[in-house]
Amino acid sequence: MVNTERSAFEFLGDWSGQFIATAIHNGHDIRAEVAAELVLPDEDRVREEDPHTDEIGALVPARVVVHRSRFEVDLNRAREKAVYRSAEEAWGLEVVRDPPLDRALVAGSLEVYDAFYAALGRRLDAVAERGPFVVFDIHSYNHRRDGADAAPAPWAENPEVNVGTGSLDRDRFGSVVDAFIESLARAGTSAGPLDVRENVRFRGQQLAAWTHARYRDRGIVLALEFKKTFMDEWTGEADQARIDELARAVASTIPALREALIEVETL
C-alpha cells in the first residue's frame, strides 16, 4: 500500500496511567518513492510485518500504533540499521531494486525514525515523572516458514508468547516480569492455557533498549512476540475471535502488574 496521507504513527487512548502498548511493526504504508524501489512482492512484505498487533494491544489504556511499514523504516532497529539496504539486512530477502538505496530516500525514511522516537520520548517523559511504567511492545512471528502445508516449527523453540527481556534490569524488575508471565499464562483462551516463556526466540530490540537506557530506574519493556496462531501467515486470513481473546488476556495482566509496580517503587 502506498499511503502517506495519514500519519506515520499515532498515539491513542488515555496517557494518564502507567501502561502503554506499542505496535511498531503493524504498518503497511510506504512512501511512493520508496515503493518504486521495492522488488519484494507485497504478500512477502505482509508476511514479515506484524498485522493485527495493534488489535492485540487495543485494550491497554495508552497505545502507539505505527502505520508505516518496517520495509521503509524499521523502528525496532538501531538508527544506522533502520533502513534495509541489502538482502543481508532483511533475512536474505531481496527488498530493493538496486542496493544501496539513494541517500535522499534513506534520509526521508530516517526522518520518520527520528520523529517517532522524539515524540515517544516526550510522551514517556511525562509517564516516567509519575513513577515506574510498563510498555507492552507487541510483535508477532511466523512459525510455518517451511510452507503453508508444512509442519509448524517445533513447540520447544516456539512459545505462544515469547517475552523478551534482554536489555531489562532483571535484578530490579524481575518481579514485574514474573507477575506478567504468571498472569498471562493464567488468563488462558478458549484453546487452553497460553504458553508464555521468556527469551526463547527473541530478547527484544531497539524500542526496549532505548527505553531501558532512557528510563533506567522506571521503564519496563516487555517485548512480546505472539506466534501467528491468530492468523494464517501465508494467506493473511485473521482469526478475529482469537485476536480478541489475546487482547483480553494482555489487558487482564494489568492488575497484577500494578501491584508489582507498587512493590518496585518502594525498593
JSON list of C-alpha atoms in Angstrom, two decimals, residues 131-210:
[
{"chain": "A", "resi": 131, "resn": "GLY", "atom": "CA", "xyz": [6.74, 6.55, 38.56]},
{"chain": "A", "resi": 132, "resn": "PRO", "atom": "CA", "xyz": [7.63, 3.14, 37.08]},
{"chain": "A", "resi": 133, "resn": "PHE", "atom": "CA", "xyz": [5.75, 2.14, 33.94]},
{"chain": "A", "resi": 134, "resn": "VAL", "atom": "CA", "xyz": [5.27, -0.87, 31.67]},
{"chain": "A", "resi": 135, "resn": "VAL", "atom": "CA", "xyz": [5.40, -0.91, 27.88]},
{"chain": "A", "resi": 136, "resn": "PHE", "atom": "CA", "xyz": [3.85, -3.90, 26.14]},
{"chain": "A", "resi": 137, "resn": "ASP", "atom": "CA", "xyz": [5.98, -3.91, 22.96]},
{"chain": "A", "resi": 138, "resn": "ILE", "atom": "CA", "xyz": [3.75, -6.13, 20.82]},
{"chain": "A", "resi": 139, "resn": "HIS", "atom": "CA", "xyz": [5.05, -8.07, 17.83]},
{"chain": "A", "resi": 140, "resn": "SER", "atom": "CA", "xyz": [4.26, -11.36, 16.09]},
{"chain": "A", "resi": 141, "resn": "TYR", "atom": "CA", "xyz": [6.33, -14.05, 14.44]},
{"chain": "A", "resi": 142, "resn": "ASN", "atom": "CA", "xyz": [5.95, -16.71, 11.77]},
{"chain": "A", "resi": 143, "resn": "HIS", "atom": "CA", "xyz": [6.13, -20.38, 12.70]},
{"chain": "A", "resi": 144, "resn": "ARG", "atom": "CA", "xyz": [5.30, -22.03, 9.39]},
{"chain": "A", "resi": 145, "resn": "ARG", "atom": "CA", "xyz": [8.21, -20.81, 7.30]},
{"chain": "A", "resi": 146, "resn": "ASP", "atom": "CA", "xyz": [8.63, -24.14, 5.51]},
{"chain": "A", "resi": 147, "resn": "GLY", "atom": "CA", "xyz": [5.36, -23.57, 3.65]},
{"chain": "A", "resi": 148, "resn": "ALA", "atom": "CA", "xyz": [1.62, -23.41, 4.05]},
{"chain": "A", "resi": 149, "resn": "ASP", "atom": "CA", "xyz": [1.28, -27.21, 4.01]},
{"chain": "A", "resi": 150, "resn": "ALA", "atom": "CA", "xyz": [4.39, -28.00, 6.03]},
{"chain": "A", "resi": 151, "resn": "ALA", "atom": "CA", "xyz": [4.51, -28.81, 9.73]},
{"chain": "A", "resi": 152, "resn": "PRO", "atom": "CA", "xyz": [4.82, -25.85, 12.09]},
{"chain": "A", "resi": 153, "resn": "ALA", "atom": "CA", "xyz": [8.11, -25.09, 13.80]},
{"chain": "A", "resi": 154, "resn": "PRO", "atom": "CA", "xyz": [8.81, -27.21, 16.92]},
{"chain": "A", "resi": 155, "resn": "TRP", "atom": "CA", "xyz": [6.93, -26.20, 20.07]},
{"chain": "A", "resi": 156, "resn": "ALA", "atom": "CA", "xyz": [10.03, -26.39, 22.26]},
{"chain": "A", "resi": 157, "resn": "GLU", "atom": "CA", "xyz": [11.61, -23.43, 20.47]},
{"chain": "A", "resi": 158, "resn": "ASN", "atom": "CA", "xyz": [8.45, -21.50, 19.61]},
{"chain": "A", "resi": 159, "resn": "PRO", "atom": "CA", "xyz": [6.29, -20.41, 22.55]},
{"chain": "A", "resi": 160, "resn": "GLU", "atom": "CA", "xyz": [2.83, -18.99, 22.00]},
{"chain": "A", "resi": 161, "resn": "VAL", "atom": "CA", "xyz": [4.10, -15.80, 23.62]},
{"chain": "A", "resi": 162, "resn": "ASN", "atom": "CA", "xyz": [7.80, -15.03, 23.84]},
{"chain": "A", "resi": 163, "resn": "VAL", "atom": "CA", "xyz": [8.57, -12.40, 26.48]},
{"chain": "A", "resi": 164, "resn": "GLY", "atom": "CA", "xyz": [11.80, -10.60, 25.56]},
{"chain": "A", "resi": 165, "resn": "THR", "atom": "CA", "xyz": [13.68, -9.00, 28.45]},
{"chain": "A", "resi": 166, "resn": "GLY", "atom": "CA", "xyz": [17.23, -8.97, 27.13]},
{"chain": "A", "resi": 167, "resn": "SER", "atom": "CA", "xyz": [18.00, -5.33, 27.97]},
{"chain": "A", "resi": 168, "resn": "LEU", "atom": "CA", "xyz": [15.93, -5.16, 31.17]},
{"chain": "A", "resi": 169, "resn": "ASP", "atom": "CA", "xyz": [17.50, -4.87, 34.62]},
{"chain": "A", "resi": 170, "resn": "ARG", "atom": "CA", "xyz": [16.01, -8.10, 35.88]},
{"chain": "A", "resi": 171, "resn": "ASP", "atom": "CA", "xyz": [17.61, -7.76, 39.30]},
{"chain": "A", "resi": 172, "resn": "ARG", "atom": "CA", "xyz": [15.45, -4.69, 39.85]},
{"chain": "A", "resi": 173, "resn": "PHE", "atom": "CA", "xyz": [12.37, -5.51, 37.77]},
{"chain": "A", "resi": 174, "resn": "GLY", "atom": "CA", "xyz": [12.28, -9.31, 37.76]},
{"chain": "A", "resi": 175, "resn": "SER", "atom": "CA", "xyz": [9.19, -9.39, 39.97]},
{"chain": "A", "resi": 176, "resn": "VAL", "atom": "CA", "xyz": [7.29, -7.38, 37.36]},
{"chain": "A", "resi": 177, "resn": "VAL", "atom": "CA", "xyz": [8.28, -9.80, 34.61]},
{"chain": "A", "resi": 178, "resn": "ASP", "atom": "CA", "xyz": [7.30, -12.78, 36.73]},
{"chain": "A", "resi": 179, "resn": "ALA", "atom": "CA", "xyz": [3.95, -11.21, 37.58]},
{"chain": "A", "resi": 180, "resn": "PHE", "atom": "CA", "xyz": [3.23, -10.66, 33.90]},
{"chain": "A", "resi": 181, "resn": "ILE", "atom": "CA", "xyz": [4.18, -14.17, 32.81]},
{"chain": "A", "resi": 182, "resn": "GLU", "atom": "CA", "xyz": [2.17, -15.80, 35.59]},
{"chain": "A", "resi": 183, "resn": "SER", "atom": "CA", "xyz": [-0.85, -13.59, 34.98]},
{"chain": "A", "resi": 184, "resn": "LEU", "atom": "CA", "xyz": [-0.86, -14.04, 31.19]},
{"chain": "A", "resi": 185, "resn": "ALA", "atom": "CA", "xyz": [-0.47, -17.80, 31.50]},
{"chain": "A", "resi": 186, "resn": "ARG", "atom": "CA", "xyz": [-3.40, -17.91, 33.93]},
{"chain": "A", "resi": 187, "resn": "ALA", "atom": "CA", "xyz": [-5.59, -15.85, 31.61]},
{"chain": "A", "resi": 188, "resn": "GLY", "atom": "CA", "xyz": [-5.82, -18.64, 29.10]},
{"chain": "A", "resi": 189, "resn": "THR", "atom": "CA", "xyz": [-8.01, -18.76, 25.99]},
{"chain": "A", "resi": 190, "resn": "SER", "atom": "CA", "xyz": [-10.73, -20.97, 24.55]},
{"chain": "A", "resi": 191, "resn": "ALA", "atom": "CA", "xyz": [-7.91, -23.09, 23.11]},
{"chain": "A", "resi": 192, "resn": "GLY", "atom": "CA", "xyz": [-6.43, -23.62, 26.57]},
{"chain": "A", "resi": 193, "resn": "PRO", "atom": "CA", "xyz": [-3.68, -22.02, 28.66]},
{"chain": "A", "resi": 194, "resn": "LEU", "atom": "CA", "xyz": [-1.22, -19.73, 26.92]},
{"chain": "A", "resi": 195, "resn": "ASP", "atom": "CA", "xyz": [2.34, -21.00, 26.64]},
{"chain": "A", "resi": 196, "resn": "VAL", "atom": "CA", "xyz": [4.31, -17.98, 27.87]},
{"chain": "A", "resi": 197, "resn": "ARG", "atom": "CA", "xyz": [8.10, -18.18, 28.08]},
{"chain": "A", "resi": 198, "resn": "GLU", "atom": "CA", "xyz": [10.94, -15.71, 28.45]},
{"chain": "A", "resi": 199, "resn": "ASN", "atom": "CA", "xyz": [13.77, -15.08, 25.95]},
{"chain": "A", "resi": 200, "resn": "VAL", "atom": "CA", "xyz": [13.31, -18.31, 23.98]},
{"chain": "A", "resi": 201, "resn": "ARG", "atom": "CA", "xyz": [13.15, -16.92, 20.43]},
{"chain": "A", "resi": 202, "resn": "PHE", "atom": "CA", "xyz": [13.57, -13.18, 20.95]},
{"chain": "A", "resi": 203, "resn": "ARG", "atom": "CA", "xyz": [15.09, -10.92, 23.59]},
{"chain": "A", "resi": 204, "resn": "GLY", "atom": "CA", "xyz": [13.73, -7.52, 22.49]},
{"chain": "A", "resi": 205, "resn": "GLN", "atom": "CA", "xyz": [15.46, -4.94, 20.32]},
{"chain": "A", "resi": 206, "resn": "GLN", "atom": "CA", "xyz": [15.72, -1.20, 19.84]},
{"chain": "A", "resi": 207, "resn": "LEU", "atom": "CA", "xyz": [12.49, 0.04, 21.41]},
{"chain": "A", "resi": 208, "resn": "ALA", "atom": "CA", "xyz": [13.23, -1.91, 24.57]},
{"chain": "A", "resi": 209, "resn": "ALA", "atom": "CA", "xyz": [16.92, -0.96, 24.65]},
{"chain": "A", "resi": 210, "resn": "TRP", "atom": "CA", "xyz": [16.17, 2.74, 24.04]}
]
